[in-house]
């Protein structure tokens, strides 16, 4: 986000007349976030315009409702505006002087703003212009262009330290409270407190969850083993029936174990697929939990079936078990 501060007035006037005509503060912006406190809903655009106008270089502008009322203007009107810019002192403090940029340029009013809670450090702007339009005027008039402020968001906050090192290599310096006021433009403030606090809280949470992971795995193993063991114990009569018709022990073991394997695979699929579609759980974590449950279920089934080897088929069938 870039901004450039301006002084403006309606109509055409000479350098000697600027004190009587430069009544309004203006700002060239490429995003409304460049005006602290301005919300998108506080700008009413005319037909055919929207917030994207600030990202272009058209000769459009947005005026405050108070200015519109004073001048009897409405959205869509074309008005001549004279623009002056601040020529800052070289390495000193304070503003150098106000210098003419362009006289009586025609701008079409694209919208009206009604800013209720301005939170900036300077006077709130009465006029907003597309940043690229103002920069283009500087280039056309042969004046060196300098933005008043620039800000950005780090695309990958987890590479914040790398970004800081790169900014240091470029030559940016931290803001020093006891330094002299300067317009050199080599100071950078990184507002990373919220991210760092959130990252610290997340790290503490991850440490806690990692510590609880062994207990969770033990619970999953126990539940899988217990469920499969109880499920197999309820099939003792089926085992005895298969043995009574001549099936050998290992064949009965294989058939019942395979049935339980298919049951556990189906259960994992039914639970995992909806969770996977939400995208809230990684595939690796989901496969790991499924594997732990499946292995515990398999072990419980195998142990329960192994205990059937010593059963008396006649006693089970006679007892109606």
PDB file of C-alpha atoms in Angstrom:
ATOM      1  CA  UNK A   1       0.000   0.000   0.000  1.00  0.00           C
ATOM      2  CA  UNK A   2       1.353   3.399  -1.024  1.00  0.00           C
ATOM      3  CA  UNK A   3       0.207   6.927  -0.196  1.00  0.00           C
ATOM      4  CA  UNK A   4       1.232  10.412  -1.275  1.00  0.00           C
ATOM      5  CA  UNK A   5       0.028  13.522   0.570  1.00  0.00           C
ATOM      6  CA  UNK A   6      -1.250  16.512  -1.400  1.00  0.00           C
ATOM      7  CA  UNK A   7      -2.761  19.975  -1.029  1.00  0.00           C
ATOM      8  CA  UNK A   8      -5.640  20.732  -3.392  1.00  0.00           C
ATOM      9  CA  UNK A   9      -8.048  23.420  -4.441  1.00  0.00           C
ATOM     10  CA  UNK A  10     -10.828  23.824  -7.010  1.00  0.00           C
ATOM     11  CA  UNK A  11     -10.232  25.727 -10.235  1.00  0.00           C
ATOM     12  CA  UNK A  12      -7.048  27.261 -11.636  1.00  0.00           C
ATOM     13  CA  UNK A  13      -4.840  29.669  -9.713  1.00  0.00           C
ATOM     14  CA  UNK A  14      -1.265  30.860  -9.750  1.00  0.00           C
ATOM     15  CA  UNK A  15       1.522  30.221  -7.300  1.00  0.00           C
ATOM     16  CA  UNK A  16       0.923  33.593  -5.642  1.00  0.00           C
ATOM     17  CA  UNK A  17      -2.724  32.688  -4.989  1.00  0.00           C
ATOM     18  CA  UNK A  18      -2.145  29.300  -3.373  1.00  0.00           C
ATOM     19  CA  UNK A  19      -2.722  30.448   0.225  1.00  0.00           C
ATOM     20  CA  UNK A  20      -6.212  31.659  -0.645  1.00  0.00           C
ATOM     21  CA  UNK A  21      -7.175  28.571  -2.655  1.00  0.00           C
ATOM     22  CA  UNK A  22      -5.482  25.484  -1.202  1.00  0.00           C
ATOM     23  CA  UNK A  23      -8.187  24.630   1.311  1.00  0.00           C
ATOM     24  CA  UNK A  24      -8.273  20.841   1.062  1.00  0.00           C
ATOM     25  CA  UNK A  25      -6.022  17.960   1.935  1.00  0.00           C
ATOM     26  CA  UNK A  26      -5.713  15.186  -0.604  1.00  0.00           C
ATOM     27  CA  UNK A  27      -4.111  11.782  -0.799  1.00  0.00           C
ATOM     28  CA  UNK A  28      -3.081   9.519  -3.627  1.00  0.00           C
ATOM     29  CA  UNK A  29      -3.669   5.897  -2.595  1.00  0.00           C
ATOM     30  CA  UNK A  30      -3.650   2.506  -4.271  1.00  0.00           C
ATOM     31  CA  UNK A  31      -5.792   0.914  -1.566  1.00  0.00           C
ATOM     32  CA  UNK A  32      -8.296   2.417   0.862  1.00  0.00           C
ATOM     33  CA  UNK A  33      -6.376   0.702   3.679  1.00  0.00           C
ATOM     34  CA  UNK A  34      -3.834   3.469   3.119  1.00  0.00           C
ATOM     35  CA  UNK A  35      -6.255   5.841   4.878  1.00  0.00           C
ATOM     36  CA  UNK A  36      -6.308   4.726   8.542  1.00  0.00           C
ATOM     37  CA  UNK A  37      -9.853   4.213   9.784  1.00  0.00           C
ATOM     38  CA  UNK A  38     -11.539   4.420   6.374  1.00  0.00           C
ATOM     39  CA  UNK A  39     -13.914   1.515   5.768  1.00  0.00           C
ATOM     40  CA  UNK A  40     -15.038   0.310   2.346  1.00  0.00           C
ATOM     41  CA  UNK A  41     -18.670   0.809   3.331  1.00  0.00           C
ATOM     42  CA  UNK A  42     -18.029   4.514   4.001  1.00  0.00           C
ATOM     43  CA  UNK A  43     -17.557   5.251   0.283  1.00  0.00           C
ATOM     44  CA  UNK A  44     -20.601   5.453  -2.019  1.00  0.00           C
ATOM     45  CA  UNK A  45     -19.482   4.932  -5.612  1.00  0.00           C
ATOM     46  CA  UNK A  46     -21.280   6.147  -8.694  1.00  0.00           C
ATOM     47  CA  UNK A  47     -22.478   3.789 -11.393  1.00  0.00           C
ATOM     48  CA  UNK A  48     -19.544   2.119 -13.127  1.00  0.00           C
ATOM     49  CA  UNK A  49     -17.045   2.746 -10.329  1.00  0.00           C
ATOM     50  CA  UNK A  50     -15.891   0.661  -7.418  1.00  0.00           C
ATOM     51  CA  UNK A  51     -12.907   0.304  -5.106  1.00  0.00           C
ATOM     52  CA  UNK A  52     -10.704  -0.904  -7.969  1.00  0.00           C
ATOM     53  CA  UNK A  53     -10.394   2.676  -9.287  1.00  0.00           C
ATOM     54  CA  UNK A  54      -7.558   3.281  -6.793  1.00  0.00           C
ATOM     55  CA  UNK A  55      -5.525   0.505  -8.411  1.00  0.00           C
ATOM     56  CA  UNK A  56      -5.787   2.215 -11.824  1.00  0.00           C
ATOM     57  CA  UNK A  57      -4.482   5.495 -13.230  1.00  0.00           C
ATOM     58  CA  UNK A  58      -7.716   7.139 -14.408  1.00  0.00           C
ATOM     59  CA  UNK A  59      -8.458  10.815 -13.680  1.00  0.00           C
ATOM     60  CA  UNK A  60     -11.133  10.000 -11.113  1.00  0.00           C
ATOM     61  CA  UNK A  61     -11.445  11.077  -7.514  1.00  0.00           C
ATOM     62  CA  UNK A  62     -13.488  10.530  -4.365  1.00  0.00           C
ATOM     63  CA  UNK A  63     -14.534  13.576  -2.332  1.00  0.00           C
ATOM     64  CA  UNK A  64     -15.802  13.904   1.203  1.00  0.00           C
ATOM     65  CA  UNK A  65     -19.523  14.485   1.633  1.00  0.00           C
ATOM     66  CA  UNK A  66     -18.846  17.810   3.337  1.00  0.00           C
ATOM     67  CA  UNK A  67     -16.867  19.138   0.359  1.00  0.00           C
ATOM     68  CA  UNK A  68     -19.533  17.893  -2.060  1.00  0.00           C
ATOM     69  CA  UNK A  69     -22.209  19.745  -0.097  1.00  0.00           C
ATOM     70  CA  UNK A  70     -20.164  22.959   0.134  1.00  0.00           C
ATOM     71  CA  UNK A  71     -19.522  23.048  -3.617  1.00  0.00           C
ATOM     72  CA  UNK A  72     -22.930  21.744  -4.694  1.00  0.00           C
ATOM     73  CA  UNK A  73     -21.382  18.784  -6.511  1.00  0.00           C
ATOM     74  CA  UNK A  74     -22.684  15.298  -7.213  1.00  0.00           C
ATOM     75  CA  UNK A  75     -21.244  11.983  -8.315  1.00  0.00           C
ATOM     76  CA  UNK A  76     -20.320  11.992 -11.993  1.00  0.00           C
ATOM     77  CA  UNK A  77     -19.506  15.715 -12.181  1.00  0.00           C
ATOM     78  CA  UNK A  78     -16.221  16.762 -13.751  1.00  0.00           C
ATOM     79  CA  UNK A  79     -14.331  19.422 -11.810  1.00  0.00           C
ATOM     80  CA  UNK A  80     -10.983  21.228 -12.330  1.00  0.00           C
ATOM     81  CA  UNK A  81      -8.605  20.629  -9.442  1.00  0.00           C
ATOM     82  CA  UNK A  82      -5.229  22.207  -8.833  1.00  0.00           C
ATOM     83  CA  UNK A  83      -2.795  19.955  -7.000  1.00  0.00           C
ATOM     84  CA  UNK A  84       0.253  20.957  -4.967  1.00  0.00           C
ATOM     85  CA  UNK A  85       2.677  18.518  -3.378  1.00  0.00           C
ATOM     86  CA  UNK A  86       4.972  18.648  -0.363  1.00  0.00           C
ATOM     87  CA  UNK A  87       8.631  19.137  -1.173  1.00  0.00           C
ATOM     88  CA  UNK A  88      10.385  17.792   1.884  1.00  0.00           C
ATOM     89  CA  UNK A  89      13.609  19.196   3.252  1.00  0.00           C
ATOM     90  CA  UNK A  90      16.792  17.248   2.683  1.00  0.00           C
ATOM     91  CA  UNK A  91      17.524  15.367   5.907  1.00  0.00           C
ATOM     92  CA  UNK A  92      15.989  18.058   8.084  1.00  0.00           C
ATOM     93  CA  UNK A  93      12.874  18.167  10.162  1.00  0.00           C
ATOM     94  CA  UNK A  94       9.488  19.468   9.105  1.00  0.00           C
ATOM     95  CA  UNK A  95       7.988  20.158   5.684  1.00  0.00           C
ATOM     96  CA  UNK A  96      10.128  22.065   3.242  1.00  0.00           C
ATOM     97  CA  UNK A  97       7.516  23.805   1.113  1.00  0.00           C
ATOM     98  CA  UNK A  98       4.338  23.342  -0.904  1.00  0.00           C
ATOM     99  CA  UNK A  99       5.079  23.227  -4.646  1.00  0.00           C
ATOM    100  CA  UNK A 100       2.682  23.248  -7.639  1.00  0.00           C
ATOM    101  CA  UNK A 101       2.204  19.903  -9.331  1.00  0.00           C
ATOM    102  CA  UNK A 102      -0.574  20.482 -11.844  1.00  0.00           C
ATOM    103  CA  UNK A 103      -3.066  23.325 -12.400  1.00  0.00           C
ATOM    104  CA  UNK A 104      -6.758  22.852 -13.149  1.00  0.00           C
ATOM    105  CA  UNK A 105      -6.674  19.175 -14.134  1.00  0.00           C
ATOM    106  CA  UNK A 106     -10.131  17.776 -14.848  1.00  0.00           C
ATOM    107  CA  UNK A 107     -11.196  14.997 -12.481  1.00  0.00           C
ATOM    108  CA  UNK A 108     -14.487  13.121 -12.527  1.00  0.00           C
ATOM    109  CA  UNK A 109     -16.097  12.509  -9.154  1.00  0.00           C
ATOM    110  CA  UNK A 110     -16.404   8.731  -8.804  1.00  0.00           C
ATOM    111  CA  UNK A 111     -17.735   8.573  -5.268  1.00  0.00           C
ATOM    112  CA  UNK A 112     -18.488  10.222  -1.955  1.00  0.00           C
ATOM    113  CA  UNK A 113     -16.836   9.253   1.332  1.00  0.00           C
ATOM    114  CA  UNK A 114     -18.196   9.709   4.820  1.00  0.00           C
ATOM    115  CA  UNK A 115     -15.332   8.760   7.113  1.00  0.00           C
ATOM    116  CA  UNK A 116     -16.463   8.510  10.722  1.00  0.00           C
ATOM    117  CA  UNK A 117     -13.383   7.318  12.645  1.00  0.00           C
ATOM    118  CA  UNK A 118     -10.114   8.525  11.150  1.00  0.00           C
ATOM    119  CA  UNK A 119      -7.137   7.133  13.059  1.00  0.00           C
ATOM    120  CA  UNK A 120      -4.180   8.645  11.212  1.00  0.00           C
ATOM    121  CA  UNK A 121      -1.455  10.939  12.548  1.00  0.00           C
ATOM    122  CA  UNK A 122      -2.008  13.732  10.023  1.00  0.00           C
ATOM    123  CA  UNK A 123      -5.018  15.734   8.835  1.00  0.00           C
ATOM    124  CA  UNK A 124      -7.699  13.462   7.292  1.00  0.00           C
ATOM    125  CA  UNK A 125      -7.938  13.794   3.498  1.00  0.00           C
ATOM    126  CA  UNK A 126     -10.860  15.551   1.805  1.00  0.00           C
ATOM    127  CA  UNK A 127     -10.019  14.090  -1.621  1.00  0.00           C
ATOM    128  CA  UNK A 128      -8.711  10.695  -2.689  1.00  0.00           C
ATOM    129  CA  UNK A 129      -6.967  10.088  -6.008  1.00  0.00           C
ATOM    130  CA  UNK A 130      -5.604   6.937  -7.684  1.00  0.00           C
ATOM    131  CA  UNK A 131      -1.971   6.638  -6.664  1.00  0.00           C
ATOM    132  CA  UNK A 132      -0.776   5.762 -10.178  1.00  0.00           C
ATOM    133  CA  UNK A 133      -2.520   8.829 -11.602  1.00  0.00           C
ATOM    134  CA  UNK A 134      -0.595  11.131  -9.253  1.00  0.00           C
ATOM    135  CA  UNK A 135       2.689   9.340  -9.931  1.00  0.00           C
ATOM    136  CA  UNK A 136       2.117   9.653 -13.669  1.00  0.00           C
ATOM    137  CA  UNK A 137       1.613  13.427 -13.275  1.00  0.00           C
ATOM    138  CA  UNK A 138       4.948  13.650 -11.442  1.00  0.00           C
ATOM    139  CA  UNK A 139       6.644  11.828 -14.310  1.00  0.00           C
ATOM    140  CA  UNK A 140       4.944  13.978 -16.974  1.00  0.00           C
ATOM    141  CA  UNK A 141       6.067  17.186 -15.278  1.00  0.00           C
ATOM    142  CA  UNK A 142       9.628  15.907 -14.752  1.00  0.00           C
ATOM    143  CA  UNK A 143       9.459  15.946 -10.951  1.00  0.00           C
ATOM    144  CA  UNK A 144      11.121  13.198  -8.942  1.00  0.00           C
ATOM    145  CA  UNK A 145       8.375  11.181  -7.299  1.00  0.00           C
ATOM    146  CA  UNK A 146       8.511  10.041  -3.690  1.00  0.00           C
ATOM    147  CA  UNK A 147       5.736   8.272  -1.820  1.00  0.00           C
ATOM    148  CA  UNK A 148       4.900   9.548   1.659  1.00  0.00           C
ATOM    149  CA  UNK A 149       4.298   6.097   3.096  1.00  0.00           C
ATOM    150  CA  UNK A 150       4.532   2.478   2.083  1.00  0.00           C
ATOM    151  CA  UNK A 151       3.336  -0.610   3.887  1.00  0.00           C
ATOM    152  CA  UNK A 152       3.062  -4.284   3.077  1.00  0.00           C
ATOM    153  CA  UNK A 153       2.029  -7.633   4.510  1.00  0.00           C
ATOM    154  CA  UNK A 154       4.412 -10.562   4.693  1.00  0.00           C
ATOM    155  CA  UNK A 155       2.912 -13.206   2.437  1.00  0.00           C
ATOM    156  CA  UNK A 156       4.294 -16.132   4.476  1.00  0.00           C
ATOM    157  CA  UNK A 157       4.422 -15.093   8.163  1.00  0.00           C
ATOM    158  CA  UNK A 158       6.388 -18.240   9.028  1.00  0.00           C
ATOM    159  CA  UNK A 159       9.297 -16.692   7.086  1.00  0.00           C
ATOM    160  CA  UNK A 160       9.125 -13.480   9.113  1.00  0.00           C
ATOM    161  CA  UNK A 161      12.727 -13.715  10.341  1.00  0.00           C
ATOM    162  CA  UNK A 162      13.928 -14.197   6.767  1.00  0.00           C
ATOM    163  CA  UNK A 163      11.962 -11.098   5.750  1.00  0.00           C
ATOM    164  CA  UNK A 164      13.555  -9.083   8.562  1.00  0.00           C
ATOM    165  CA  UNK A 165      17.041 -10.146   7.468  1.00  0.00           C
ATOM    166  CA  UNK A 166      16.268  -9.126   3.886  1.00  0.00           C
ATOM    167  CA  UNK A 167      14.934  -5.730   4.980  1.00  0.00           C
ATOM    168  CA  UNK A 168      18.119  -5.219   7.014  1.00  0.00           C
ATOM    169  CA  UNK A 169      20.261  -6.070   3.961  1.00  0.00           C
ATOM    170  CA  UNK A 170      18.319  -3.521   1.882  1.00  0.00           C
ATOM    171  CA  UNK A 171      19.227  -0.843   4.418  1.00  0.00           C
ATOM    172  CA  UNK A 172      16.061  -0.301   6.458  1.00  0.00           C
ATOM    173  CA  UNK A 173      16.537   0.723  10.060  1.00  0.00           C
ATOM    174  CA  UNK A 174      14.246   0.348  13.093  1.00  0.00           C
ATOM    175  CA  UNK A 175      12.405   3.424  14.295  1.00  0.00           C
ATOM    176  CA  UNK A 176      14.381   5.065  17.116  1.00  0.00           C
ATOM    177  CA  UNK A 177      12.340   7.166  19.531  1.00  0.00           C
ATOM    178  CA  UNK A 178      15.246   9.506  20.307  1.00  0.00           C
ATOM    179  CA  UNK A 179      16.255  10.044  16.653  1.00  0.00           C
ATOM    180  CA  UNK A 180      15.727  13.338  14.854  1.00  0.00           C
ATOM    181  CA  UNK A 181      12.662  13.606  12.619  1.00  0.00           C
ATOM    182  CA  UNK A 182      13.601  12.786   9.034  1.00  0.00           C
ATOM    183  CA  UNK A 183      11.996  12.185   5.635  1.00  0.00           C
ATOM    184  CA  UNK A 184      14.838   9.987   4.407  1.00  0.00           C
ATOM    185  CA  UNK A 185      12.450   7.027   4.184  1.00  0.00           C
ATOM    186  CA  UNK A 186      14.838   4.421   5.568  1.00  0.00           C
ATOM    187  CA  UNK A 187      12.875   3.438   8.704  1.00  0.00           C
ATOM    188  CA  UNK A 188      10.706   0.330   8.879  1.00  0.00           C
ATOM    189  CA  UNK A 189       8.341  -0.777  11.609  1.00  0.00           C
ATOM    190  CA  UNK A 190       7.326  -4.436  11.686  1.00  0.00           C
ATOM    191  CA  UNK A 191       4.046  -4.826  13.573  1.00  0.00           C
ATOM    192  CA  UNK A 192       4.487  -8.510  14.321  1.00  0.00           C
ATOM    193  CA  UNK A 193       3.381  -8.639  17.964  1.00  0.00           C
ATOM    194  CA  UNK A 194       0.042 -10.322  17.252  1.00  0.00           C
ATOM    195  CA  UNK A 195       1.618 -12.983  15.067  1.00  0.00           C
ATOM    196  CA  UNK A 196       4.403 -13.693  17.555  1.00  0.00           C
ATOM    197  CA  UNK A 197       1.915 -14.021  20.426  1.00  0.00           C
ATOM    198  CA  UNK A 198      -0.306 -16.300  18.347  1.00  0.00           C
ATOM    199  CA  UNK A 199       2.714 -18.387  17.319  1.00  0.00           C
ATOM    200  CA  UNK A 200       3.829 -18.722  20.953  1.00  0.00           C
ATOM    201  CA  UNK A 201       0.340 -19.833  22.017  1.00  0.00           C
ATOM    202  CA  UNK A 202       0.238 -22.290  19.127  1.00  0.00           C
ATOM    203  CA  UNK A 203       3.657 -23.665  20.092  1.00  0.00           C
ATOM    204  CA  UNK A 204       2.522 -24.200  23.689  1.00  0.00           C
ATOM    205  CA  UNK A 205      -0.633 -25.934  22.464  1.00  0.00           C
ATOM    206  CA  UNK A 206       1.369 -28.177  20.134  1.00  0.00           C
ATOM    207  CA  UNK A 207       3.759 -29.057  22.969  1.00  0.00           C
ATOM    208  CA  UNK A 208       0.824 -30.008  25.180  1.00  0.00           C
ATOM    209  CA  UNK A 209      -0.789 -32.101  22.432  1.00  0.00           C
ATOM    210  CA  UNK A 210       2.525 -33.783  21.637  1.00  0.00           C
ATOM    211  CA  UNK A 211       2.873 -34.716  25.296  1.00  0.00           C
ATOM    212  CA  UNK A 212      -0.628 -36.190  25.246  1.00  0.00           C
ATOM    213  CA  UNK A 213       0.001 -38.152  22.035  1.00  0.00           C
ATOM    214  CA  UNK A 214       1.304 -41.343  23.749  1.00  0.00           C
ATOM    215  CA  UNK A 215      -1.802 -41.493  25.952  1.00  0.00           C
ATOM    216  CA  UNK A 216      -4.057 -40.986  22.917  1.00  0.00           C
ATOM    217  CA  UNK A 217      -2.288 -43.800  21.073  1.00  0.00           C
ATOM    218  CA  UNK A 218      -2.655 -46.102  24.088  1.00  0.00           C
ATOM    219  CA  UNK A 219      -6.389 -45.289  24.284  1.00  0.00           C
ATOM    220  CA  UNK A 220      -6.845 -45.982  20.563  1.00  0.00           C
ATOM    221  CA  UNK A 221      -4.987 -49.291  20.910  1.00  0.00           C
ATOM    222  CA  UNK A 222      -7.052 -50.287  23.933  1.00  0.00           C
ATOM    223  CA  UNK A 223     -10.374 -49.368  22.329  1.00  0.00           C
ATOM    224  CA  UNK A 224      -9.514 -51.147  19.086  1.00  0.00           C
ATOM    225  CA  UNK A 225      -8.332 -54.234  20.918  1.00  0.00           C
ATOM    226  CA  UNK A 226     -11.321 -54.321  23.290  1.00  0.00           C
ATOM    227  CA  UNK A 227     -13.910 -53.830  20.531  1.00  0.00           C
ATOM    228  CA  UNK A 228     -12.453 -56.551  18.331  1.00  0.00           C
ATOM    229  CA  UNK A 229     -12.005 -58.945  21.260  1.00  0.00           C
ATOM    230  CA  UNK A 230     -15.627 -58.564  22.405  1.00  0.00           C
ATOM    231  CA  UNK A 231     -16.878 -58.822  18.819  1.00  0.00           C
ATOM    232  CA  UNK A 232     -15.037 -62.116  18.252  1.00  0.00           C
ATOM    233  CA  UNK A 233     -16.120 -63.539  21.604  1.00  0.00           C
ATOM    234  CA  UNK A 234     -19.726 -63.202  20.448  1.00  0.00           C
ATOM    235  CA  UNK A 235     -18.985 -65.495  17.505  1.00  0.00           C
ATOM    236  CA  UNK A 236     -17.968 -68.587  19.449  1.00  0.00           C
ATOM    237  CA  UNK A 237     -21.073 -70.429  18.298  1.00  0.00           C
ATOM    238  CA  UNK A 238     -20.210 -69.722  14.646  1.00  0.00           C
ATOM    239  CA  UNK A 239     -16.705 -71.036  15.226  1.00  0.00           C
ATOM    240  CA  UNK A 240     -18.023 -74.202  16.830  1.00  0.00           C
ATOM    241  CA  UNK A 241     -20.488 -74.735  13.968  1.00  0.00           C
ATOM    242  CA  UNK A 242     -17.722 -74.390  11.344  1.00  0.00           C
ATOM    243  CA  UNK A 243     -15.546 -76.846  13.236  1.00  0.00           C
ATOM    244  CA  UNK A 244     -18.434 -79.311  13.552  1.00  0.00           C
ATOM    245  CA  UNK A 245     -18.878 -79.487   9.766  1.00  0.00           C
ATOM    246  CA  UNK A 246     -15.232 -80.384   9.256  1.00  0.00           C
ATOM    247  CA  UNK A 247     -13.347 -77.088   8.842  1.00  0.00           C
ATOM    248  CA  UNK A 248      -9.852 -77.193  10.277  1.00  0.00           C
ATOM    249  CA  UNK A 249      -8.870 -74.708  12.985  1.00  0.00           C
ATOM    250  CA  UNK A 250      -6.595 -72.519  10.893  1.00  0.00           C
ATOM    251  CA  UNK A 251      -9.280 -72.237   8.186  1.00  0.00           C
ATOM    252  CA  UNK A 252     -11.855 -71.024  10.736  1.00  0.00           C
ATOM    253  CA  UNK A 253      -9.233 -68.617  12.105  1.00  0.00           C
ATOM    254  CA  UNK A 254      -8.547 -67.191   8.618  1.00  0.00           C
ATOM    255  CA  UNK A 255     -12.223 -66.761   7.692  1.00  0.00           C
ATOM    256  CA  UNK A 256     -13.218 -64.974  10.900  1.00  0.00           C
ATOM    257  CA  UNK A 257     -10.051 -62.833  10.908  1.00  0.00           C
ATOM    258  CA  UNK A 258     -10.643 -61.777   7.286  1.00  0.00           C
ATOM    259  CA  UNK A 259     -14.228 -60.795   8.101  1.00  0.00           C
ATOM    260  CA  UNK A 260     -13.010 -58.591  10.945  1.00  0.00           C
ATOM    261  CA  UNK A 261     -10.337 -57.041   8.713  1.00  0.00           C
ATOM    262  CA  UNK A 262     -13.008 -56.068   6.173  1.00  0.00           C
ATOM    263  CA  UNK A 263     -15.167 -54.653   8.967  1.00  0.00           C
ATOM    264  CA  UNK A 264     -12.341 -52.497  10.344  1.00  0.00           C
ATOM    265  CA  UNK A 265     -11.355 -51.251   6.850  1.00  0.00           C
ATOM    266  CA  UNK A 266     -14.960 -50.280   6.123  1.00  0.00           C
ATOM    267  CA  UNK A 267     -15.228 -48.503   9.509  1.00  0.00           C
ATOM    268  CA  UNK A 268     -12.027 -46.512   8.876  1.00  0.00           C
ATOM    269  CA  UNK A 269     -13.209 -45.530   5.399  1.00  0.00           C
ATOM    270  CA  UNK A 270     -16.666 -44.425   6.570  1.00  0.00           C
ATOM    271  CA  UNK A 271     -15.157 -42.195   9.274  1.00  0.00           C
ATOM    272  CA  UNK A 272     -12.089 -40.924   7.395  1.00  0.00           C
ATOM    273  CA  UNK A 273     -13.544 -39.955   4.014  1.00  0.00           C
ATOM    274  CA  UNK A 274     -15.928 -37.225   5.334  1.00  0.00           C
ATOM    275  CA  UNK A 275     -13.140 -35.854   7.541  1.00  0.00           C
ATOM    276  CA  UNK A 276     -10.730 -35.853   4.578  1.00  0.00           C
ATOM    277  CA  UNK A 277     -13.212 -33.933   2.416  1.00  0.00           C
ATOM    278  CA  UNK A 278     -13.409 -31.120   4.977  1.00  0.00           C
ATOM    279  CA  UNK A 279      -9.682 -30.477   4.522  1.00  0.00           C
ATOM    280  CA  UNK A 280      -9.246 -29.817   8.248  1.00  0.00           C
ATOM    281  CA  UNK A 281      -6.991 -32.852   8.819  1.00  0.00           C
ATOM    282  CA  UNK A 282      -3.863 -33.752   6.870  1.00  0.00           C
ATOM    283  CA  UNK A 283      -3.762 -37.018   4.940  1.00  0.00           C
ATOM    284  CA  UNK A 284      -0.683 -38.168   6.868  1.00  0.00           C
ATOM    285  CA  UNK A 285      -2.333 -37.650  10.274  1.00  0.00           C
ATOM    286  CA  UNK A 286      -5.501 -39.389   9.106  1.00  0.00           C
ATOM    287  CA  UNK A 287      -3.617 -42.400   7.704  1.00  0.00           C
ATOM    288  CA  UNK A 288      -1.570 -42.642  10.906  1.00  0.00           C
ATOM    289  CA  UNK A 289      -4.659 -42.733  13.145  1.00  0.00           C
ATOM    290  CA  UNK A 290      -6.362 -45.241  10.839  1.00  0.00           C
ATOM    291  CA  UNK A 291      -3.266 -47.457  10.875  1.00  0.00           C
ATOM    292  CA  UNK A 292      -3.059 -47.419  14.686  1.00  0.00           C
ATOM    293  CA  UNK A 293      -6.740 -48.295  15.061  1.00  0.00           C
ATOM    294  CA  UNK A 294      -6.567 -50.969  12.337  1.00  0.00           C
ATOM    295  CA  UNK A 295      -3.517 -52.679  13.852  1.00  0.00           C
ATOM    296  CA  UNK A 296      -5.012 -52.662  17.350  1.00  0.00           C
ATOM    297  CA  UNK A 297      -8.291 -54.037  15.985  1.00  0.00           C
ATOM    298  CA  UNK A 298      -6.368 -56.715  14.094  1.00  0.00           C
ATOM    299  CA  UNK A 299      -4.346 -57.708  17.162  1.00  0.00           C
ATOM    300  CA  UNK A 300      -7.483 -57.935  19.311  1.00  0.00           C
ATOM    301  CA  UNK A 301      -9.206 -60.119  16.730  1.00  0.00           C
ATOM    302  CA  UNK A 302      -6.203 -62.400  16.377  1.00  0.00           C
ATOM    303  CA  UNK A 303      -5.829 -62.811  20.167  1.00  0.00           C
ATOM    304  CA  UNK A 304      -9.553 -63.575  20.591  1.00  0.00           C
ATOM    305  CA  UNK A 305      -9.532 -66.088  17.727  1.00  0.00           C
ATOM    306  CA  UNK A 306      -6.384 -67.731  19.087  1.00  0.00           C
ATOM    307  CA  UNK A 307      -8.205 -68.374  22.346  1.00  0.00           C
ATOM    308  CA  UNK A 308     -10.824 -70.369  20.404  1.00  0.00           C
ATOM    309  CA  UNK A 309      -8.216 -73.058  19.672  1.00  0.00           C
ATOM    310  CA  UNK A 310      -8.731 -74.594  23.079  1.00  0.00           C
ATOM    311  CA  UNK A 311     -12.558 -74.523  23.017  1.00  0.00           C
ATOM    312  CA  UNK A 312     -14.544 -77.760  23.182  1.00  0.00           C
ATOM    313  CA  UNK A 313     -16.846 -77.724  20.166  1.00  0.00           C
ATOM    314  CA  UNK A 314     -19.330 -80.128  21.778  1.00  0.00           C
ATOM    315  CA  UNK A 315     -19.575 -78.082  24.957  1.00  0.00           C
ATOM    316  CA  UNK A 316     -20.221 -74.865  23.028  1.00  0.00           C
ATOM    317  CA  UNK A 317     -22.890 -76.428  20.832  1.00  0.00           C
ATOM    318  CA  UNK A 318     -24.531 -78.297  23.713  1.00  0.00           C
ATOM    319  CA  UNK A 319     -24.578 -75.227  25.917  1.00  0.00           C
ATOM    320  CA  UNK A 320     -26.157 -73.044  23.237  1.00  0.00           C
ATOM    321  CA  UNK A 321     -23.310 -70.618  23.657  1.00  0.00           C
TER     322      UNK A 321
END
